Amino acid sequence: GEDVEQSLFLSVREGDSSVINCTYTDSSSTYLYWYKQEPGAGLQLLTYIFSNMDMKQDQRLTVLLNKKDKHLSLRIADTQTGDSAIYFCAEIPLSGGYNKLIFGAGTRLAVHP
Amino acid sequence: DSGVTQTPKHLITATGQRVTLRCSPRSGDLSVYWYQQSLDQGLQFLIQYYNGEERAKGNILERFSAQQFPDLHSELNLSSLELGDSALYFCASSPQPGQGGTEAFFGQGTRLTVV
């Protein structure tokens, strides 16, 4: 089936690292994505990882993929107040003909001083 | 700026009415995707068009329809509107029939409020 699950809230102190976790069900997904949505704004593609990779790093962002456990995580180093937003994990499964993204419910990240 | 343009940004209308949401894809992109973001359902795929033809269908109600025109812009038509249709409607585009890879870019969305 197609399902993506995320925890709903995460609160971190400014300067600390944030880790947002996600589990997905469809092992056929070739790409897994992280999107950011700021209040009142659209969806911003943050990063993605191809399913044959274990890790991808892009500046302050590190994506880890455990394909065996179908677990994806996004680590934000040195979290800033500007990182406060909702973060969505998404997969694009073969069952959908690679034509549709399946999103999690989103994790609301709150960064406090 | 993703290059995907959606209009209008906000729309308020009454129950029973019909509205049209518009999406202009990024230059060169042939595929357009529509998604609905609501409080109770989250982000849901509605429908995809590729080069003018419907390619994939998701959780789209029969009261909703879409089309893609020869200039590749797309319109999502919502009719007999209900309070529960209030949501943020996103459009995305990609150059290929599928959305895999780096081309999953979204517009800023149209916020529809049905009163």
Coordinates of N, CA and C in Angstrom, one line a residue:
Chain A
G1 N 0.8 -1.2 0.0 CA 0.0 0.0 0.0 C 0.9 1.2 0.0
E2 N 0.2 2.4 -0.1 CA 0.9 3.6 -0.1 C 0.6 4.4 1.1
D3 N 1.6 4.6 2.0 CA 1.4 5.3 3.2 C 2.8 5.9 3.6
V4 N 2.7 7.1 4.1 CA 3.9 7.8 4.6 C 3.6 8.3 6.0
E5 N 4.4 8.0 7.0 CA 4.1 8.5 8.3 C 5.2 9.3 8.9
Q6 N 4.8 10.4 9.6 CA 5.8 11.2 10.2 C 5.2 11.6 11.6
S7 N 6.1 12.0 12.5 CA 5.7 12.5 13.8 C 5.2 14.0 13.5
L8 N 4.3 14.5 14.3 CA 3.6 15.7 13.9 C 4.3 17.0 14.4
F9 N 5.1 16.8 15.5 CA 5.7 18.0 16.1 C 7.1 17.7 16.5
L10 N 8.0 18.8 16.4 CA 9.3 18.7 16.9 C 9.7 20.1 17.3
S11 N 10.2 20.2 18.5 CA 10.7 21.5 19.1 C 12.1 21.4 19.4
V12 N 12.9 22.4 18.9 CA 14.4 22.4 19.2 C 14.8 23.8 19.5
R13 N 16.0 23.8 20.2 CA 16.6 25.1 20.5 C 17.4 25.5 19.4
E14 N 17.4 26.8 19.2 CA 18.3 27.4 18.1 C 19.7 27.0 18.3
G15 N 20.3 26.6 17.2 CA 21.7 26.1 17.2 C 21.9 24.6 17.3
D16 N 20.8 24.0 17.8 CA 20.9 22.5 17.9 C 20.6 21.9 16.6
S17 N 20.8 20.6 16.5 CA 20.4 19.8 15.3 C 19.0 19.3 15.4
S18 N 18.3 19.3 14.3 CA 16.9 18.8 14.3 C 16.9 17.5 13.5
V19 N 16.2 16.5 13.9 CA 16.1 15.3 13.1 C 14.6 15.0 13.0
I20 N 14.2 14.9 11.7 CA 12.8 14.7 11.4 C 12.7 13.3 10.7
N21 N 11.9 12.4 11.3 CA 11.8 11.0 10.8 C 10.6 10.7 10.0
C22 N 10.7 9.8 9.1 CA 9.6 9.4 8.2 C 9.7 7.9 7.9
T23 N 8.6 7.2 7.9 CA 8.6 5.9 7.4 C 7.6 5.8 6.2
Y24 N 8.0 4.9 5.2 CA 7.1 4.8 4.1 C 6.9 3.3 3.8
T25 N 5.9 3.0 3.0 CA 5.6 1.6 2.9 C 5.9 1.0 1.5
D26 N 6.0 1.8 0.5 CA 6.2 1.2 -0.8 C 7.6 1.1 -1.2
S27 N 8.2 -0.1 -1.2 CA 9.6 -0.3 -1.5 C 9.9 0.0 -2.9
S28 N 8.9 0.1 -3.8 CA 9.2 0.4 -5.2 C 9.6 1.9 -5.4
S29 N 9.4 2.7 -4.4 CA 9.7 4.1 -4.6 C 11.1 4.3 -5.0
T30 N 11.4 5.0 -6.0 CA 12.7 5.3 -6.5 C 13.3 6.5 -5.9
Y31 N 12.5 7.5 -5.7 CA 12.9 8.8 -5.1 C 12.1 9.1 -3.9
L32 N 12.8 9.7 -2.9 CA 12.1 10.1 -1.7 C 12.5 11.6 -1.5
Y33 N 11.5 12.4 -1.0 CA 11.7 13.8 -1.0 C 11.4 14.4 0.3
W34 N 12.1 15.5 0.5 CA 11.7 16.4 1.7 C 11.3 17.8 1.1
Y35 N 10.1 18.2 1.6 CA 9.6 19.5 1.2 C 9.4 20.3 2.5
K36 N 9.5 21.7 2.3 CA 9.3 22.6 3.4 C 8.2 23.5 3.0
Q37 N 7.3 23.7 4.0 CA 6.2 24.7 3.8 C 6.2 25.7 5.0
E38 N 6.5 26.9 4.6 CA 6.4 28.0 5.6 C 5.0 28.5 5.7
P39 N 4.6 29.2 6.8 CA 3.3 29.6 7.0 C 2.8 30.4 5.8
G40 N 1.6 30.1 5.3 CA 1.0 30.8 4.2 C 1.7 30.7 2.9
A41 N 2.7 29.8 2.8 CA 3.5 29.7 1.6 C 3.3 28.3 0.9
G42 N 3.9 28.2 -0.3 CA 3.8 26.9 -1.0 C 4.8 25.9 -0.5
L43 N 4.9 24.9 -1.4 CA 5.8 23.7 -1.1 C 7.2 24.0 -1.7
Q44 N 8.2 24.0 -0.9 CA 9.6 24.2 -1.4 C 10.3 22.9 -1.4
L45 N 10.8 22.4 -2.5 CA 11.6 21.2 -2.6 C 12.9 21.5 -1.9
L46 N 13.2 20.8 -0.8 CA 14.4 21.0 0.0 C 15.5 20.1 -0.6
T47 N 15.2 18.8 -0.7 CA 16.2 17.8 -1.1 C 15.5 16.5 -1.5
Y48 N 16.2 15.7 -2.2 CA 15.6 14.4 -2.5 C 16.8 13.4 -2.4
I49 N 16.4 12.1 -2.4 CA 17.4 11.0 -2.4 C 16.9 9.9 -3.3
F50 N 17.8 9.4 -4.0 CA 17.5 8.2 -4.9 C 17.6 7.0 -4.0
S51 N 16.8 6.0 -4.3 CA 16.7 4.9 -3.4 C 17.9 4.0 -3.4
N52 N 18.9 4.2 -4.3 CA 20.1 3.3 -4.2 C 21.2 4.0 -3.3
M53 N 20.8 5.2 -2.7 CA 21.7 5.9 -1.9 C 21.4 5.7 -0.4
D54 N 22.4 5.8 0.5 CA 22.1 5.7 1.9 C 22.1 7.1 2.5
M55 N 22.8 8.0 1.9 CA 23.0 9.3 2.5 C 23.2 10.3 1.5
K56 N 22.7 11.5 1.8 CA 22.9 12.6 0.9 C 23.1 13.9 1.8
Q57 N 24.1 14.6 1.5 CA 24.4 15.8 2.3 C 24.3 17.0 1.4
D58 N 23.7 18.1 1.9 CA 23.6 19.3 1.1 C 23.6 20.5 2.1
Q59 N 24.8 21.0 2.3 CA 25.0 22.1 3.2 C 24.5 21.7 4.6
R60 N 23.6 22.3 5.2 CA 23.1 22.0 6.6 C 22.2 20.8 6.6
L61 N 21.8 20.3 5.5 CA 20.8 19.2 5.4 C 21.6 17.9 5.1
T62 N 21.2 16.8 5.9 CA 21.6 15.5 5.7 C 20.4 14.6 5.6
V63 N 20.3 13.8 4.6 CA 19.2 12.8 4.4 C 19.8 11.5 4.6
L64 N 19.2 10.7 5.4 CA 19.6 9.3 5.6 C 18.5 8.4 5.2
L65 N 18.8 7.3 4.5 CA 17.8 6.4 4.0 C 18.2 5.0 4.4
N66 N 17.3 4.3 5.1 CA 17.4 2.9 5.5 C 16.4 2.2 4.7
K67 N 16.8 1.6 3.6 CA 15.8 1.0 2.7 C 15.2 -0.2 3.3
K68 N 16.0 -0.9 4.0 CA 15.5 -2.2 4.6 C 14.3 -1.9 5.6
D69 N 14.5 -0.9 6.4 CA 13.4 -0.5 7.3 C 12.4 0.5 6.7
K70 N 12.7 0.9 5.5 CA 11.8 2.0 4.9 C 11.7 3.2 5.8
H71 N 12.9 3.7 6.2 CA 13.0 4.8 7.1 C 13.8 5.9 6.5
L72 N 13.3 7.1 6.5 CA 14.0 8.2 5.9 C 14.1 9.3 7.0
S73 N 15.2 10.0 7.1 CA 15.3 11.1 8.1 C 16.0 12.3 7.4
L74 N 15.6 13.4 8.0 CA 16.2 14.7 7.6 C 16.8 15.3 8.8
R75 N 18.1 15.6 8.7 CA 18.8 16.2 9.8 C 19.2 17.7 9.4
I76 N 18.8 18.6 10.2 CA 19.1 20.0 9.9 C 20.2 20.4 11.0
A77 N 21.4 20.7 10.6 CA 22.4 21.1 11.5 C 22.2 22.6 11.8
D78 N 22.7 23.0 13.0 CA 22.6 24.4 13.4 C 21.3 25.1 13.1
T79 N 20.2 24.5 13.6 CA 18.9 24.9 13.3 C 18.7 26.4 13.7
Q80 N 18.1 27.1 12.8 CA 17.8 28.6 12.9 C 16.3 28.8 13.0
T81 N 15.9 30.0 13.5 CA 14.5 30.3 13.6 C 13.9 30.3 12.2
G82 N 14.6 30.6 11.2 CA 14.1 30.6 9.8 C 13.8 29.2 9.3
D83 N 14.2 28.2 10.1 CA 13.9 26.8 9.7 C 12.5 26.4 10.2
S84 N 11.9 27.2 11.1 CA 10.5 26.9 11.6 C 9.6 26.8 10.4
A85 N 9.0 25.6 10.3 CA 8.1 25.4 9.1 C 7.5 24.0 9.3
I86 N 6.7 23.6 8.3 CA 6.3 22.2 8.3 C 7.1 21.5 7.2
Y87 N 7.6 20.3 7.6 CA 8.4 19.5 6.7 C 7.7 18.2 6.3
F88 N 7.6 18.1 5.0 CA 6.9 16.9 4.5 C 7.8 15.9 3.8
C89 N 7.6 14.7 4.2 CA 8.3 13.6 3.5 C 7.4 13.1 2.4
A90 N 8.0 12.7 1.3 CA 7.1 12.2 0.2 C 7.8 11.1 -0.6
E91 N 7.1 10.1 -1.0 CA 7.6 9.1 -1.9 C 6.9 9.1 -3.2
I92 N 7.5 8.5 -4.2 CA 6.8 8.4 -5.5 C 6.9 7.0 -6.0
P93 N 5.8 6.2 -5.7 CA 5.9 4.8 -5.9 C 5.6 4.3 -7.3
L94 N 6.1 3.1 -7.6 CA 5.8 2.5 -8.9 C 4.3 2.3 -9.1
S95 N 3.7 1.9 -7.9 CA 2.2 1.6 -8.0 C 1.4 2.8 -8.6
G96 N 2.0 4.0 -8.4 CA 1.3 5.2 -9.0 C 1.8 5.5 -10.4
G97 N 2.6 4.6 -11.0 CA 3.2 4.8 -12.3 C 4.2 5.9 -12.2
Y98 N 4.8 6.2 -11.0 CA 5.7 7.2 -10.8 C 5.1 8.6 -11.2
N99 N 3.8 8.6 -11.1 CA 3.1 9.9 -11.5 C 2.6 10.7 -10.4
K100 N 2.7 10.2 -9.2 CA 2.1 11.0 -8.1 C 3.0 10.8 -6.9
L101 N 3.1 11.9 -6.1 CA 3.8 11.9 -4.9 C 2.8 11.6 -3.8
I102 N 3.3 10.7 -2.9 CA 2.5 10.4 -1.7 C 3.2 11.1 -0.5
F103 N 2.4 12.0 0.1 CA 3.0 12.8 1.2 C 2.6 12.3 2.6
G104 N 3.5 12.5 3.5 CA 3.2 12.3 4.9 C 2.4 13.5 5.4
A105 N 2.0 13.4 6.7 CA 1.1 14.5 7.2 C 1.9 15.8 7.5
G106 N 3.2 15.7 7.5 CA 4.0 16.8 7.8 C 4.4 16.9 9.3
T107 N 5.7 17.3 9.5 CA 6.2 17.6 10.9 C 6.4 19.0 11.1
R108 N 5.7 19.6 12.1 CA 5.8 21.0 12.4 C 7.1 21.2 13.3
L109 N 8.1 21.9 12.7 CA 9.3 22.2 13.5 C 9.2 23.6 14.1
A110 N 9.3 23.6 15.4 CA 9.4 24.9 16.1 C 10.8 25.1 16.7
V111 N 11.4 26.2 16.3 CA 12.7 26.5 16.8 C 12.6 27.7 17.8
H112 N 13.1 27.5 19.0 CA 13.0 28.5 20.0 C 14.4 28.9 20.5
P113 N 14.5 30.2 21.0 CA 15.8 30.7 21.4 C 16.4 29.9 22.6
Chain B
D1 N 11.7 31.0 -6.5 CA 10.6 30.9 -7.5 C 10.7 29.6 -8.3
S2 N 9.7 28.8 -8.2 CA 9.8 27.5 -8.8 C 9.5 27.6 -10.3
G3 N 8.9 28.7 -10.8 CA 8.6 28.8 -12.2 C 7.2 28.4 -12.5
V4 N 6.5 27.8 -11.5 CA 5.1 27.3 -11.7 C 4.2 28.5 -11.1
T5 N 3.3 29.0 -12.0 CA 2.5 30.1 -11.6 C 1.0 29.7 -11.4
Q6 N 0.5 30.0 -10.3 CA -0.9 29.7 -10.0 C -1.7 30.9 -9.8
T7 N -2.9 31.0 -10.3 CA -3.8 32.1 -10.1 C -5.2 31.6 -9.9
P8 N -6.0 32.3 -9.1 CA -5.6 33.4 -8.2 C -4.9 32.8 -7.0
K9 N -4.4 33.7 -6.1 CA -3.7 33.2 -4.9 C -4.8 32.9 -3.9
H10 N -5.8 33.7 -3.8 CA -6.9 33.4 -2.9 C -8.2 33.5 -3.6
L11 N -9.2 32.7 -3.1 CA -10.5 32.7 -3.7 C -11.5 32.4 -2.6
I12 N -12.5 33.3 -2.5 CA -13.6 33.0 -1.5 C -14.9 33.0 -2.3
T13 N -15.6 31.9 -2.1 CA -16.9 31.7 -2.8 C -17.9 31.0 -1.9
A14 N -19.1 31.0 -2.4 CA -20.2 30.4 -1.6 C -20.4 29.0 -2.0
T15 N -21.1 28.3 -1.1 CA -21.4 26.9 -1.4 C -22.3 26.8 -2.6
G16 N -22.1 25.8 -3.4 CA -22.9 25.6 -4.6 C -22.4 26.2 -5.8
Q17 N -21.4 27.1 -5.7 CA -20.8 27.8 -6.8 C -19.7 27.0 -7.5
R18 N -19.2 27.5 -8.6 CA -18.2 26.9 -9.4 C -17.0 27.8 -9.6
V19 N -15.8 27.3 -9.5 CA -14.6 28.1 -9.6 C -13.6 27.4 -10.6
T20 N -12.7 28.2 -11.1 CA -11.7 27.7 -12.0 C -10.3 28.2 -11.4
L21 N -9.5 27.2 -11.2 CA -8.1 27.5 -10.8 C -7.2 27.3 -12.0
R22 N -6.2 28.2 -12.1 CA -5.3 28.2 -13.2 C -3.9 27.9 -12.9
C23 N -3.2 27.2 -13.7 CA -1.8 26.9 -13.5 C -1.0 27.0 -14.8
S24 N 0.1 27.8 -14.7 CA 1.0 27.8 -15.8 C 2.3 27.1 -15.4
P25 N 2.6 26.0 -16.2 CA 3.8 25.2 -15.8 C 5.1 26.0 -16.1
R26 N 6.2 25.4 -15.6 CA 7.5 26.0 -16.0 C 7.7 25.8 -17.5
S27 N 8.5 26.7 -18.0 CA 8.7 26.7 -19.4 C 9.3 25.4 -19.8
G28 N 8.7 24.8 -20.8 CA 9.3 23.5 -21.3 C 8.7 22.3 -20.7
D29 N 7.9 22.4 -19.6 CA 7.4 21.3 -18.9 C 6.1 20.9 -19.6
L30 N 5.9 19.6 -19.8 CA 4.7 19.1 -20.5 C 3.7 18.5 -19.5
S31 N 4.2 18.1 -18.3 CA 3.3 17.5 -17.3 C 2.8 18.5 -16.3
V32 N 1.5 18.5 -15.9 CA 1.0 19.3 -14.9 C 0.3 18.4 -13.9
Y33 N 0.5 18.6 -12.6 CA -0.1 17.8 -11.6 C -0.9 18.7 -10.6
W34 N -2.1 18.2 -10.2 CA -2.8 19.0 -9.2 C -2.9 18.2 -7.9
Y35 N -2.7 18.9 -6.8 CA -2.8 18.4 -5.4 C -3.7 19.3 -4.6
Q36 N -4.3 18.6 -3.6 CA -5.2 19.3 -2.7 C -4.6 19.2 -1.3
Q37 N -4.5 20.3 -0.6 CA -4.0 20.2 0.8 C -5.1 20.7 1.7
S38 N -5.7 19.8 2.5 CA -6.7 20.2 3.5 C -6.3 19.7 4.9
L39 N -7.0 20.3 5.8 CA -6.7 20.0 7.2 C -6.9 18.5 7.6
D40 N -8.0 18.0 7.1 CA -8.3 16.6 7.5 C -7.6 15.5 6.6
Q41 N -7.4 15.8 5.3 CA -6.9 14.8 4.4 C -5.4 15.0 4.1
G42 N -4.8 16.1 4.5 CA -3.4 16.4 4.2 C -3.2 16.7 2.7
L43 N -2.0 16.3 2.2 CA -1.7 16.6 0.8 C -2.1 15.4 -0.1
Q44 N -3.0 15.6 -1.0 CA -3.5 14.5 -1.8 C -3.4 14.8 -3.3
F45 N -2.9 13.8 -4.0 CA -2.8 13.9 -5.5 C -4.2 13.8 -6.1
L46 N -4.5 14.8 -7.0 CA -5.8 14.8 -7.6 C -5.7 14.2 -9.1
I47 N -4.9 14.8 -9.9 CA -4.9 14.4 -11.3 C -3.6 14.9 -12.0
Q48 N -3.3 14.3 -13.1 CA -2.1 14.7 -13.9 C -2.5 14.7 -15.3
Y49 N -2.0 15.7 -16.0 CA -2.0 15.8 -17.5 C -0.6 15.8 -18.1
Y50 N -0.5 15.2 -19.2 CA 0.8 15.2 -19.9 C 0.5 15.6 -21.4
N51 N 1.0 16.7 -21.8 CA 0.9 17.2 -23.2 C -0.6 17.2 -23.6
G52 N -1.4 17.6 -22.8 CA -2.8 17.8 -23.1 C -3.7 16.6 -22.8
E53 N -3.2 15.5 -22.4 CA -4.0 14.3 -22.1 C -3.9 13.9 -20.7
E54 N -5.0 13.4 -20.2 CA -5.0 12.9 -18.8 C -4.2 11.7 -18.7
R55 N -3.3 11.7 -17.7 CA -2.4 10.6 -17.6 C -2.6 9.7 -16.3
A56 N -2.9 10.4 -15.2 CA -3.1 9.7 -13.9 C -4.2 10.4 -13.1
K57 N -4.9 9.6 -12.4 CA -6.0 10.1 -11.6 C -5.9 9.7 -10.2
G58 N -6.1 10.6 -9.3 CA -6.0 10.2 -7.8 C -7.4 10.4 -7.2
N59 N -7.4 10.9 -6.0 CA -8.6 11.1 -5.2 C -9.4 12.3 -5.7
I60 N -9.8 12.4 -6.9 CA -10.5 13.6 -7.4 C -12.0 13.3 -7.4
L61 N -12.8 14.2 -6.9 CA -14.2 14.0 -6.8 C -14.8 14.2 -8.2
E62 N -16.0 13.7 -8.4 CA -16.6 13.8 -9.7 C -17.0 15.2 -10.0
R63 N -17.2 16.0 -9.0 CA -17.6 17.4 -9.1 C -16.4 18.3 -9.6
F64 N -15.2 17.6 -9.6 CA -14.0 18.4 -10.0 C -13.6 17.8 -11.4
S65 N -13.0 18.7 -12.2 CA -12.5 18.3 -13.5 C -11.3 19.2 -13.8
A66 N -10.5 18.7 -14.7 CA -9.3 19.5 -15.1 C -9.1 19.3 -16.6
Q67 N -8.3 20.2 -17.1 CA -7.9 20.1 -18.5 C -6.6 20.8 -18.7
Q68 N -5.9 20.4 -19.8 CA -4.6 21.0 -20.1 C -4.8 21.5 -21.6
F69 N -4.4 22.7 -21.8 CA -4.7 23.4 -23.1 C -3.4 23.3 -24.0
P70 N -3.6 23.6 -25.3 CA -2.4 23.4 -26.2 C -1.2 24.3 -25.8
D71 N -1.4 25.4 -25.1 CA -0.3 26.1 -24.6 C 0.3 25.6 -23.3
L72 N -0.2 24.4 -22.9 CA 0.2 23.6 -21.7 C -0.3 24.2 -20.4
H73 N -0.9 25.3 -20.3 CA -1.5 25.7 -19.0 C -2.6 24.8 -18.7
S74 N -2.9 24.7 -17.4 CA -4.0 23.8 -17.0 C -5.0 24.5 -16.1
E75 N -6.2 24.1 -16.1 CA -7.3 24.6 -15.3 C -7.9 23.5 -14.5
L76 N -8.2 23.8 -13.2 CA -8.9 22.8 -12.4 C -10.2 23.5 -12.1
N77 N -11.3 22.8 -12.5 CA -12.7 23.3 -12.3 C -13.3 22.6 -11.1
L78 N -13.8 23.3 -10.2 CA -14.5 22.8 -9.0 C -15.9 23.3 -9.0
S79 N -16.9 22.4 -9.0 CA -18.3 22.8 -9.1 C -19.1 22.3 -7.9
S80 N -20.3 22.8 -7.7 CA -21.2 22.5 -6.6 C -20.4 22.5 -5.3
L81 N -19.7 23.6 -5.1 CA -18.7 23.6 -4.0 C -19.4 23.4 -2.6
E82 N -18.7 22.7 -1.8 CA -19.1 22.4 -0.4 C -18.1 23.0 0.5
L83 N -18.5 23.2 1.8 CA -17.6 23.7 2.8 C -16.3 22.9 2.9
G84 N -16.4 21.6 2.7 CA -15.3 20.7 2.8 C -14.3 20.8 1.7
D85 N -14.7 21.6 0.7 CA -13.7 21.8 -0.4 C -12.7 22.9 -0.1
S86 N -12.9 23.6 0.9 CA -12.0 24.6 1.3 C -10.6 24.0 1.6
A87 N -9.6 24.5 0.9 CA -8.3 23.9 0.9 C -7.3 24.7 0.1
L88 N -6.1 24.3 0.2 CA -5.0 24.9 -0.6 C -4.8 23.9 -1.8
Y89 N -4.9 24.4 -3.0 CA -4.8 23.6 -4.2 C -3.4 24.0 -4.8
F90 N -2.6 23.0 -5.0 CA -1.3 23.1 -5.6 C -1.2 22.5 -7.0
C91 N -0.4 23.2 -7.8 CA -0.1 22.7 -9.1 C 1.4 22.4 -9.1
A92 N 1.8 21.4 -9.8 CA 3.3 21.1 -10.0 C 3.4 20.8 -11.5
S93 N 4.7 20.9 -11.9 CA 4.9 20.6 -13.3 C 6.3 19.9 -13.5
S94 N 6.4 19.1 -14.5 CA 7.7 18.4 -14.8 C 7.8 18.3 -16.3
P95 N 9.0 18.1 -16.8 CA 9.1 17.9 -18.3 C 8.7 16.6 -18.8
Q96 N 8.8 15.6 -17.9 CA 8.6 14.2 -18.3 C 7.2 13.7 -17.9
P97 N 6.7 12.6 -18.4 CA 5.5 12.0 -18.0 C 5.4 11.7 -16.5
G98 N 6.5 11.3 -15.9 CA 6.6 11.0 -14.5 C 7.2 12.1 -13.7
Q99 N 7.0 12.0 -12.4 CA 7.5 13.1 -11.5 C 8.7 12.8 -10.8
G100 N 9.3 11.7 -11.1 CA 10.5 11.3 -10.4 C 11.7 12.1 -10.6
G101 N 12.6 12.2 -9.7 CA 13.8 12.9 -9.9 C 13.8 14.3 -9.4
T102 N 14.4 15.2 -10.1 CA 14.5 16.6 -9.6 C 13.4 17.5 -10.0
E103 N 12.5 17.0 -10.8 CA 11.5 18.0 -11.4 C 10.3 18.2 -10.6
A104 N 10.2 17.8 -9.3 CA 9.0 17.9 -8.6 C 8.8 19.3 -7.9
F105 N 8.6 20.3 -8.7 CA 8.5 21.6 -8.3 C 7.0 22.1 -8.2
F106 N 6.7 22.8 -7.2 CA 5.3 23.2 -7.0 C 5.1 24.7 -7.1
G107 N 3.9 25.1 -7.5 CA 3.5 26.5 -7.4 C 3.2 26.9 -6.0
Q108 N 2.8 28.2 -5.8 CA 2.5 28.7 -4.5 C 1.2 28.3 -4.0
G109 N 0.3 27.8 -4.8 CA -1.0 27.4 -4.4 C -2.1 28.4 -4.5
T110 N -3.3 27.9 -4.6 CA -4.5 28.8 -4.6 C -5.3 28.4 -3.3
R111 N -5.5 29.3 -2.4 CA -6.3 29.0 -1.2 C -7.7 29.3 -1.5
L112 N -8.5 28.2 -1.5 CA -10.0 28.3 -1.7 C -10.7 28.3 -0.4
T113 N -11.5 29.3 -0.2 CA -12.4 29.2 1.0 C -13.8 29.2 0.6
V114 N -14.6 28.2 1.0 CA -16.0 28.1 0.6 C -16.8 28.5 1.9
V115 N -17.7 29.5 1.7 CA -18.5 30.0 2.9 C -20.0 29.7 2.7

